[in-house]
Structure formats: C-alpha cells, structure tokens
CSV table of C-alpha atoms and ligand atoms in Angstrom, one decimal:
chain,number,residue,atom,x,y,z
A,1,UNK,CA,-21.4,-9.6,-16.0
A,2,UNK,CA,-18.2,-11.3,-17.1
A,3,UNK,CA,-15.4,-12.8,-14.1
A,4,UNK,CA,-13.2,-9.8,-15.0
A,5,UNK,CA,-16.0,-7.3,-14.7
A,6,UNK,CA,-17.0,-9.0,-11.2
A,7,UNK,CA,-13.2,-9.4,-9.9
A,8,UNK,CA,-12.9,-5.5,-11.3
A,9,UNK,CA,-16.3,-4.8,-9.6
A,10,UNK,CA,-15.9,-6.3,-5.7
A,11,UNK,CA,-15.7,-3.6,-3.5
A,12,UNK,CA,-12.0,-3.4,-2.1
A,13,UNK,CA,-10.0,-2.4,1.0
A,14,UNK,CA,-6.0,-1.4,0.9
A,15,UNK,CA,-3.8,-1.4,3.0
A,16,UNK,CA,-0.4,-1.8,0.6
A,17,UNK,CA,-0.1,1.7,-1.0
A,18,UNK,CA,2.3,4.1,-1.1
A,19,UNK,CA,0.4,7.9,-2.1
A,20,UNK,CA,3.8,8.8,-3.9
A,21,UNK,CA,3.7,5.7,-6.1
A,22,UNK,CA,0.0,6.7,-7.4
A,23,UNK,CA,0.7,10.3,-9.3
A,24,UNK,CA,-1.1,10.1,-12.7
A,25,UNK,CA,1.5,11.1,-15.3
A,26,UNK,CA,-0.1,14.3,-16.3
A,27,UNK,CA,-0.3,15.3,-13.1
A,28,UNK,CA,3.7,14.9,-12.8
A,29,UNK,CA,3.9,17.1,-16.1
A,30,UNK,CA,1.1,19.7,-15.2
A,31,UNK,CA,3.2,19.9,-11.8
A,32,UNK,CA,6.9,20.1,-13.4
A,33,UNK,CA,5.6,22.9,-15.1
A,34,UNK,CA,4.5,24.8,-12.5
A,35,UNK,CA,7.2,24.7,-10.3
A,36,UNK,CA,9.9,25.0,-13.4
A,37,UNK,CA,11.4,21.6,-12.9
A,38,UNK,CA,12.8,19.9,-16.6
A,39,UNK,CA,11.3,16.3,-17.1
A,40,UNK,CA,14.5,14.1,-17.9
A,41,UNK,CA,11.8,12.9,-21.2
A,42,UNK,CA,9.6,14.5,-23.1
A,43,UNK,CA,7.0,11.3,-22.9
A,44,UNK,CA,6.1,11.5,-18.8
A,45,UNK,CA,4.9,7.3,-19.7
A,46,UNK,CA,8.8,6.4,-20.4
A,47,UNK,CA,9.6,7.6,-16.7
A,48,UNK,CA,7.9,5.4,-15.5
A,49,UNK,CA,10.4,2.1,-16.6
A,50,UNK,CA,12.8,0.1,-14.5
A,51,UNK,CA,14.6,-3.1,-13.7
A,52,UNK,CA,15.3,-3.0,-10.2
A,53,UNK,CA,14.2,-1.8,-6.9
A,54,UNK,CA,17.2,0.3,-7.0
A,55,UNK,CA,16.0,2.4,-10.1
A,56,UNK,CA,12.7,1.8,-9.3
A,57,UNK,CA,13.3,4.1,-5.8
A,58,UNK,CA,15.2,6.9,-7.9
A,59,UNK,CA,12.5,7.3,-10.2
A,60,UNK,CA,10.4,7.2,-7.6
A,61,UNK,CA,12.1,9.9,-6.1
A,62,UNK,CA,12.3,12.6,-8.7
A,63,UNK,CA,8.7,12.2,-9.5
A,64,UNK,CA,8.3,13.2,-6.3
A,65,UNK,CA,10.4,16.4,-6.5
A,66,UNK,CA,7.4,17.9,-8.4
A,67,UNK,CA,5.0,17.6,-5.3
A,68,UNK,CA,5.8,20.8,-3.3
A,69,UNK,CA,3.0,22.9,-1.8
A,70,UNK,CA,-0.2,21.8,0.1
A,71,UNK,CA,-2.7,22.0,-2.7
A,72,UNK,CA,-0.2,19.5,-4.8
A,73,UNK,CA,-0.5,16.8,-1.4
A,74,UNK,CA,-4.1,17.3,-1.6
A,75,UNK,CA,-4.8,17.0,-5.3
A,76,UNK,CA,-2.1,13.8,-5.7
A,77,UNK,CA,-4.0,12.1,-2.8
A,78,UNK,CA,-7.3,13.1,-4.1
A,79,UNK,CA,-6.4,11.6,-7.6
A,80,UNK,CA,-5.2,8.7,-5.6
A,81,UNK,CA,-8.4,7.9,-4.1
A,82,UNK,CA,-10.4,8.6,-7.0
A,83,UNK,CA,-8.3,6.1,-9.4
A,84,UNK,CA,-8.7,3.6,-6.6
A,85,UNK,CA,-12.9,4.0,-6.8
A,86,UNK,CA,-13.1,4.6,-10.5
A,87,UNK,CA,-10.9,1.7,-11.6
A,88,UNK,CA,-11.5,-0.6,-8.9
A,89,UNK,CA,-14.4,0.0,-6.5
A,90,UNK,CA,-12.3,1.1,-3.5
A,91,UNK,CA,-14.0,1.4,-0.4
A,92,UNK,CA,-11.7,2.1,2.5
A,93,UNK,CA,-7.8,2.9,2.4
A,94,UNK,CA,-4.5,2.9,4.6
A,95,UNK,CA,-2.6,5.0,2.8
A,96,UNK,CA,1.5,5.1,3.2
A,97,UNK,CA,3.3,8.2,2.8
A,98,UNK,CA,7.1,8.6,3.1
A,99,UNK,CA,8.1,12.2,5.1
A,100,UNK,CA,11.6,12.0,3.9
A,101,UNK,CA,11.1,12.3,0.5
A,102,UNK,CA,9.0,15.3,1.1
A,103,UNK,CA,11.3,17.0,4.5
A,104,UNK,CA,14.5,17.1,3.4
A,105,UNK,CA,14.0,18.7,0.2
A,106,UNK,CA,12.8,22.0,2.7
A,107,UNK,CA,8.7,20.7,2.7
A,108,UNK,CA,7.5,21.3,5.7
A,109,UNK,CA,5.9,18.3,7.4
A,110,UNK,CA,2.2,20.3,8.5
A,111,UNK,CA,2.4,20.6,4.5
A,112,UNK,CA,2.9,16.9,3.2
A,113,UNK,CA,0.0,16.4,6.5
A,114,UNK,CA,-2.5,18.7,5.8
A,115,UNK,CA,-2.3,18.4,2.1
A,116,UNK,CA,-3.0,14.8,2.3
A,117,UNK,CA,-5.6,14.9,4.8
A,118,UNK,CA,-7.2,17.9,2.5
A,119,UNK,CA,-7.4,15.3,-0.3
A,120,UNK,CA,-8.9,12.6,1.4
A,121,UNK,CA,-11.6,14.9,2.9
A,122,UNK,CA,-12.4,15.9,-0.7
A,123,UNK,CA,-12.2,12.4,-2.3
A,124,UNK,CA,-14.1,11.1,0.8
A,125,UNK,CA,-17.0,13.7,0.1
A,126,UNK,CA,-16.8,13.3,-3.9
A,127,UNK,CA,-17.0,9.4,-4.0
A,128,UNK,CA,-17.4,8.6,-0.3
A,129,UNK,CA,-14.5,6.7,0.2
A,130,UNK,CA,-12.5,6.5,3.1
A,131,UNK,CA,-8.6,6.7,3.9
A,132,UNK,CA,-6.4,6.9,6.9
A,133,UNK,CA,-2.5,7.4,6.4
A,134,UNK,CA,0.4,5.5,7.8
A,135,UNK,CA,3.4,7.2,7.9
A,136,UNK,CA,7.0,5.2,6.8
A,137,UNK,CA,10.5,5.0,7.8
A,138,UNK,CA,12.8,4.8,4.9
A,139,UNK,CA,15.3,2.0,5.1
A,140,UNK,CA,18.4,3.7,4.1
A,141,UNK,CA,17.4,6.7,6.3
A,142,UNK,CA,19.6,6.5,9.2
A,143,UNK,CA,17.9,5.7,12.6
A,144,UNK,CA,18.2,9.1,13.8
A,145,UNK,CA,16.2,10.4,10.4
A,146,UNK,CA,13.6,8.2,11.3
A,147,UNK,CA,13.7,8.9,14.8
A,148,UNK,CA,13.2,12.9,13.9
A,149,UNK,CA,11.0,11.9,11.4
A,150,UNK,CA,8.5,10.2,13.5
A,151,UNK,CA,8.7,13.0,16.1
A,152,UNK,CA,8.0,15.4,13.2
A,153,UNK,CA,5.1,13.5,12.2
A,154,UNK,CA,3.3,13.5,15.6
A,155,UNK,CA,4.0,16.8,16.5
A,156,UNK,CA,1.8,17.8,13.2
A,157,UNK,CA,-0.7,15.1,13.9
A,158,UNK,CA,-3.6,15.1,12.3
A,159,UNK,CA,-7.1,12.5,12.6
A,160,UNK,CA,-6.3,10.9,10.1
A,161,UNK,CA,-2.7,9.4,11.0
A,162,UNK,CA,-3.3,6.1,12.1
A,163,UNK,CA,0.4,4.2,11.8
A,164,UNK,CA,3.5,4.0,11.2
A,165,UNK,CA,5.3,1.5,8.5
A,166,UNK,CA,8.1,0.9,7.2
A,167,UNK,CA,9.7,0.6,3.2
A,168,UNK,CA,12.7,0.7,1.1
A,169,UNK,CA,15.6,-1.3,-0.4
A,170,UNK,CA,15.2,-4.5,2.3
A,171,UNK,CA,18.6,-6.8,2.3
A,172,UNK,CA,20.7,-4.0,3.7
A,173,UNK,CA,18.6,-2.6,6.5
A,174,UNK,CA,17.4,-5.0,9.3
A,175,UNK,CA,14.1,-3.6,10.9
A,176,UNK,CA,16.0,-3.7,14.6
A,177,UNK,CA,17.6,-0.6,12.8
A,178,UNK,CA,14.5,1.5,13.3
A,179,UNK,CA,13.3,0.4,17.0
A,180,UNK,CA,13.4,3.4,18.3
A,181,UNK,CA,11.0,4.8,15.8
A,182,UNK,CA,8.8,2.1,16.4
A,183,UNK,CA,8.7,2.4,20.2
A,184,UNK,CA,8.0,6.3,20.0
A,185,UNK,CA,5.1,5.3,17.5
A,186,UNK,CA,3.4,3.0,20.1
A,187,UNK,CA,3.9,4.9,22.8
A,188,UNK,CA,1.5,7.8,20.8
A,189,UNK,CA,-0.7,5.1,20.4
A,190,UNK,CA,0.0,4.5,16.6
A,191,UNK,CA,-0.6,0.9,14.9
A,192,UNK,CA,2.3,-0.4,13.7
A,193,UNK,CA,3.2,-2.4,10.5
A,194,UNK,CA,6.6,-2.8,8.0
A,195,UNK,CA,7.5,-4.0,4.7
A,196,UNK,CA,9.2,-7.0,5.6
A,197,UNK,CA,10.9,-10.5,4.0
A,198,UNK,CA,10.3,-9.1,0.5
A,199,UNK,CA,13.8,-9.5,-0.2
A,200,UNK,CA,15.3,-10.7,2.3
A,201,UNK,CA,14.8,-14.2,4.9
A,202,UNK,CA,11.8,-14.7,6.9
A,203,UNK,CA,13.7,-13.7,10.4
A,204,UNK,CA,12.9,-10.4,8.8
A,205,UNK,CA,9.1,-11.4,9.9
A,206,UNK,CA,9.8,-12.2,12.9
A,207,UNK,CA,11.9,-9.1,13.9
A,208,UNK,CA,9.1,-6.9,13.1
A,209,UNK,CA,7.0,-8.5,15.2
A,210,UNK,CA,8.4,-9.5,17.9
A,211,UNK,CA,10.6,-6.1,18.3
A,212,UNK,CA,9.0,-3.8,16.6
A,213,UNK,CA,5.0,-4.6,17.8
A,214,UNK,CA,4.3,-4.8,14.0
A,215,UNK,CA,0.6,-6.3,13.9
A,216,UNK,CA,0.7,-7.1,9.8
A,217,UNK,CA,3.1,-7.6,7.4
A,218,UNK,CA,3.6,-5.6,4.1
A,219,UNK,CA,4.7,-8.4,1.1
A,220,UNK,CA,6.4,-11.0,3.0
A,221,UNK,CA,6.8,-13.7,0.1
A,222,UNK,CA,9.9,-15.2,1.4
A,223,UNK,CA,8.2,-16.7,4.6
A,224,UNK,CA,7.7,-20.0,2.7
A,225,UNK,CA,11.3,-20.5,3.4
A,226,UNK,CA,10.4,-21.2,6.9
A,227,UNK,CA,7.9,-23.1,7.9
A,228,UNK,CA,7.8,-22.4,11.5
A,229,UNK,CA,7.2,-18.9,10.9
A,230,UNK,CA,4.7,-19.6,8.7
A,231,UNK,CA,2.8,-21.8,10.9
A,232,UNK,CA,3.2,-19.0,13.6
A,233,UNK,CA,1.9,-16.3,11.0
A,234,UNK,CA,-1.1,-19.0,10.4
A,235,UNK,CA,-1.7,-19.6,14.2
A,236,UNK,CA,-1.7,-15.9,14.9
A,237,UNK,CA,-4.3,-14.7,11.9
A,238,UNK,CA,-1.3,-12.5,11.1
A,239,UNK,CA,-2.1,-10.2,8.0
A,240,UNK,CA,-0.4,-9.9,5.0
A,241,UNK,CA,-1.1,-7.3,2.3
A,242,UNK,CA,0.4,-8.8,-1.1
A,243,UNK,CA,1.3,-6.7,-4.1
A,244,UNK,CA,1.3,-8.9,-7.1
A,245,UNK,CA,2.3,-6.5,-10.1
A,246,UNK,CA,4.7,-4.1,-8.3
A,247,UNK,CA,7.0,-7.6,-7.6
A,248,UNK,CA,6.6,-9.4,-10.4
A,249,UNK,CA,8.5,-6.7,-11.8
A,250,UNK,CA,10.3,-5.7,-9.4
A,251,UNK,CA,11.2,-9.5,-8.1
A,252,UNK,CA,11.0,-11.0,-11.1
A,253,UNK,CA,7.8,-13.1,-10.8
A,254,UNK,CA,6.1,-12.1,-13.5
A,255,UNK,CA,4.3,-15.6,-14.2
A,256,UNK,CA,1.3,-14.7,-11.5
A,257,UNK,CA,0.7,-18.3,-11.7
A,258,UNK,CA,4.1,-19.3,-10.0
A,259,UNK,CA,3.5,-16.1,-7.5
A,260,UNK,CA,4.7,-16.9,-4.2
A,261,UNK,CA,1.1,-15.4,-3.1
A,262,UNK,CA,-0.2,-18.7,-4.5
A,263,UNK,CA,2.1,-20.5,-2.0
A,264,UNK,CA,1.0,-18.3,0.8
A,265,UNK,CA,-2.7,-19.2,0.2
A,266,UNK,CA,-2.3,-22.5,0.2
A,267,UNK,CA,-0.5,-22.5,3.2
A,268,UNK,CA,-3.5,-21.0,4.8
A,269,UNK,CA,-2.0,-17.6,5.6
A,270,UNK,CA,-4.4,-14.4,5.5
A,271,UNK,CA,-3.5,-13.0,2.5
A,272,UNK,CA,-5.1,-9.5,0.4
A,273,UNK,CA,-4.2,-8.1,-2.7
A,274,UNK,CA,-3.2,-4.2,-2.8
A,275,UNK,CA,-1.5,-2.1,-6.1
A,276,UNK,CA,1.5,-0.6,-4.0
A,277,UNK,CA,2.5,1.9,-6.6
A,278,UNK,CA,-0.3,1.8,-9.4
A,279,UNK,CA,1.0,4.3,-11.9
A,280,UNK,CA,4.3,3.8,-11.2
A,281,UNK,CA,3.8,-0.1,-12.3
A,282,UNK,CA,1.0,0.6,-14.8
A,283,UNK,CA,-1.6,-1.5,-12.4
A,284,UNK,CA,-4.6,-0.6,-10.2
A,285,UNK,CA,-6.3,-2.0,-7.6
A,286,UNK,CA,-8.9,-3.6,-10.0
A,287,UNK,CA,-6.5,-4.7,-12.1
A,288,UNK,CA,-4.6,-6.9,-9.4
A,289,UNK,CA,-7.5,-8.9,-8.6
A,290,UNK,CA,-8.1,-9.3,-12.1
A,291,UNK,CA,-5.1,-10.1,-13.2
A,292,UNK,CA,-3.9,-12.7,-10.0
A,293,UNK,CA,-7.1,-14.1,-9.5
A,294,UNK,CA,-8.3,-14.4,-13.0
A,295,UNK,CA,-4.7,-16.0,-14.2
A,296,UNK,CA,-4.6,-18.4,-11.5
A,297,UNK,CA,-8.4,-19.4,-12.1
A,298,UNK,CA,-9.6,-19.0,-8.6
A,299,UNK,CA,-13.3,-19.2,-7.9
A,300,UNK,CA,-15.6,-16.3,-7.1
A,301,UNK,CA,-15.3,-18.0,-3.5
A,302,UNK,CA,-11.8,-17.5,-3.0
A,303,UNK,CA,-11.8,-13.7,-4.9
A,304,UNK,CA,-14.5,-13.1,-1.9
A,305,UNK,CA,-12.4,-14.5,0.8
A,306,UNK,CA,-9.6,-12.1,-0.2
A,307,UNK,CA,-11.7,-9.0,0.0
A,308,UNK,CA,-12.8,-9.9,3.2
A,309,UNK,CA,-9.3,-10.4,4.6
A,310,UNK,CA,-9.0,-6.7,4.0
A,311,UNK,CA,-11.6,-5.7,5.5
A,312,UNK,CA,-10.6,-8.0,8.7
A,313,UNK,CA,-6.9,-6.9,8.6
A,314,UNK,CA,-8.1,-3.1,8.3
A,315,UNK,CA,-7.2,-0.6,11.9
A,316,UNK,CA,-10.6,0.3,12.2
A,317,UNK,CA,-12.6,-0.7,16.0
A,318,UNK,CA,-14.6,-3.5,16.1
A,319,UNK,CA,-17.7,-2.1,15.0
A,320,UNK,CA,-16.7,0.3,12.2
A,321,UNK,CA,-15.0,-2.8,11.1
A,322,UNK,CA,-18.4,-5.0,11.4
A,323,UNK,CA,-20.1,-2.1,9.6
A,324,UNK,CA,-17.7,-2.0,6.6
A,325,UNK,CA,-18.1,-6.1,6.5
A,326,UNK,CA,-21.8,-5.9,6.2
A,327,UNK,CA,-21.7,-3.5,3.4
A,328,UNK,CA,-19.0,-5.3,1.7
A,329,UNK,CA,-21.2,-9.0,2.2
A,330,UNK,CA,-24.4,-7.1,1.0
A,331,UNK,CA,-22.6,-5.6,-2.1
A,332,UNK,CA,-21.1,-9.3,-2.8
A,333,UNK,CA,-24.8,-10.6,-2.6
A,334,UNK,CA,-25.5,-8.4,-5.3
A,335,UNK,CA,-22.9,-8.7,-7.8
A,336,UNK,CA,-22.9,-12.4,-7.2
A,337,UNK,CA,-26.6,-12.3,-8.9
A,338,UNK,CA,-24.9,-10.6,-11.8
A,339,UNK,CA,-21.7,-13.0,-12.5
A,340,UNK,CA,-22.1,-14.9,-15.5
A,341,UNK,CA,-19.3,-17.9,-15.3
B,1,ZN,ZN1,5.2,-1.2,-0.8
C-alpha cells in the first residue's frame, strides 16, 4: 500500500463539519426538482465556486433552500456519513448543523432534528459509523436568534445532540455576543465549542473559553500571533480541529506547506484535521490527510498522532473513548504492516 492509500486508509474521527456543507451535487439537483426550486446554473458543479467567506456563506445558503422535509435531513446526513466512510474510513463524527438556515425559512426545528438523527441511525446501521450533532449559533444572527434558537433546539432534544458551537463571518461578531446562548447550553448539560480566531486575533480564543466554557476550538490559525495563548492552549491540552482545504481557499493559504497548521504543530498544540464543508470545497476527509500530510512530508508517526488527537478531543466518556482508541491503535497495527514507503 502506497503513503496516500495508508493516509486515505487510517481510520478517522471529526469533529470540524458542518452537515449543510456536505450535500452531494446531485442530491442538491434531485432535491431542487422536487420542491420546484430553479438552480441559478444548469451545471450544479459551478455552484459550488467562490472567493470569499462572504460568497462562500450565500452559496452556502441557497443550497440549503432545497433541504425541506424530514426525509431530505435524513438522506443529506446519511450521504454525509457515507462519503465520510467510503472516501475516507470515518469512524466516529460530531456533526455541526446550523438551525437558522433551516427555521426561518418556516422548517420546523423537530424536522431539521429528527431528520438528522434518522440519517445517522441509518448510516450508523449501513456502515457502522457513529455521529452525534452539535448544534451552531450563527454569527450574524442577533443574540436573541440565538438565544431562541438554542431554546428551540432543546426543547426538540434528541440522543444524539451533544453540543453547541458556534460559526460564521468571524471579524464582526465577538463570541461575548452569544453568552447567553452559551450559558443556556451548559446549563442543559451540553458541551460546548466555537469557531474562533479564524479570522480574527487570538483574544477571540480566549473569549470562548474563558466566557463561553468552550472546551475546543474550531480553526484557530491566528493564535501564533500570541504566544501566551498559545502556551496556555499547550499547557491546557486544549483541542483544535483544523480544516486545511476549506481555508486555504477561503484564507488564502493555499500552499499547505506554509499552512498555519504546520505552525501550530510545531508549537506543540493538539491539532486534527477535519473537511468542514467537503463538497462544498471539493475535499473529503481522506483527502485532507492526504493532501496536508502528504505535501508537507510528515511521517506515518506524525499522520498517527493526528488521528489519535481526534479520538482524545472527541465528547465521548472515558471508556467509550478508551474503546474507540483501542480499535483505532489495532486498525493502525494493521495498516502499518501494509505501508510500503
Ligand atoms: Zn467550520
């Protein structure tokens, strides 16, 4: 077996994934169709091109428009899971999933729920994955759309909510902005994480938490800017689920070998890699160890040390989260027989 085949092959965790950023593009066409919505192109690929965050989230948006009833949740999480196992021998997810692109436009939130948890049930029984979903906060909602929204969410509980995150357009919305949400969250006894110092300074970091109880942090390239948080970060064993492709396009880092992930390994931080939104940026989860590990010539060592800090940063108790580390180390044993170098 070739390095790309093994990096392609090492059983994953993620924890950096957003459910609407994963519809195939035939699935966006068959749905368009039946619900009557017009695709703005006749090629569903060529939606799927951007510059910026900012088009990035409108896109982002009106693909979304064409997920409406339950059996559309369950089928886009279902494909979700599936991509994740077939293209890069995904193991356990914590999905994100943002309410307010789904409420506003008259979905009702037990739909977007149930949906979803109808999907992973079916993917988990088809492929025997697993996947727990974290509800976000969207930046440029206002704190009192968040605040419903997270009241919203628990009232229609299900098992599988585990957390609640946060994502969006960074530089104009501190996290402060969204305390509320975050308190109510804890409270109910959800885990608690945020995009954060993506695109904006590492106080960002800090905010989250030290205010909002966040226990990882989603991207957070810009903490080499400040060393004391990253030390802190370090000290702490603080989590960070990296998303290489997604921002080197979105960021403009598209030399993986000049990656501010590279920086954060080196500075010891616990780093994983995750696909945020794999169709969306033409990536998968196999594809980003691939691609980041394989461009920046890491050893099979280091690759391994990655998957594990998945597993370690994952919400699952102490022994599920033993379990899932032995079958992860035996399934390493045996691929590392098969690497050819
Ligand atoms: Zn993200």
């Amino acid at each position: 077996m070739d390095y790309a085949e093994y990096l392609r092959r090492l059983p994953k965790v993620e924890l950096h994934c957003h459910v609407e950023g994963t519809l195939r593009p035939a699935t966006v066409a068959d749905l368009a169709k039946k619900h009557g919505i017009a695709l703005p192109t006749e090629d569903v690929d060529e939606l799927y091109t951007y510059e910026t965050i900012y088009e990035f989230l409108d896109i982002f948006r009106f693909v979304n428009s064409t997920v409406i009833d339950r059996d559309d949740f369950a089928r886009v999480a279902y494909e979700s899971l599936e991509d994740g196992v077939k293209l890069g021998n995904l193991k356990y997810r914590e999905m994100f999933f943002n309410p307010t692109l789904h409420t506003p436009r008259g979905v009702p939130m037990a739909t977007v729920m149930n949906g979803l948890a109808d999907g992973i049930h079916a993917a988990e029984q088809d492929f025997g994955v697993r996947c727990f979903l974290i509800a976000d906060v969207y930046r440029q909602d206002s704190p009192e759309m968040a605040l419903a929204m997270t009241e919203d969410v628990l009232a229609n509980r299900v098992p599988e909510l585990i957390g609640l995150g946060m994502d969006g357009a960074e530089a104009p919305d501190p996290p402060e902005k969204f305390l509320a949400s975050y308190q109510l969250a804890g409270k109910a006894g959800l885990r608690r994480t945020s995009h954060a110092s993506e695109d904006a300074p590492p106080a960002n970091i800090t905010a989250c938490l030290d205010v909002l109880g966040c226990e990882r942090i989603d991207h957070g390239y810009h903490i080499l800017s400040d060393e004391k948080v990253v030390e802190r970060c370090r000290d702490e064993g603080i989590h960070f689920t990296c998303c290489p492709t997604s921002t080197a396009v979105v960021y403009g880092w598209p030399d993986l070998t000049a990656h501010p992930i590279k920086g954060m390994i080196e500075a010891g931080l616990k780093v994983h890699l995750n696909s945020d939104d794999p169709t969306m940026f033409r990536t998968d989860i196999g594809k980003e160890y691939v691609d980041f590990i394989g461009q920046n010539g890491y050893p099979p060592e280091l690759a391994k040390e990655l998957v594990l800090n998945g597993v370690d940063a994952t919400w699952l108790d102490d022994s599920d989260k033993a379990e899932l580390r032995r079958e992860f180390e035996a399934e390493l044993t045996t691929l590392d027989a098969q690497l050819v170098l």
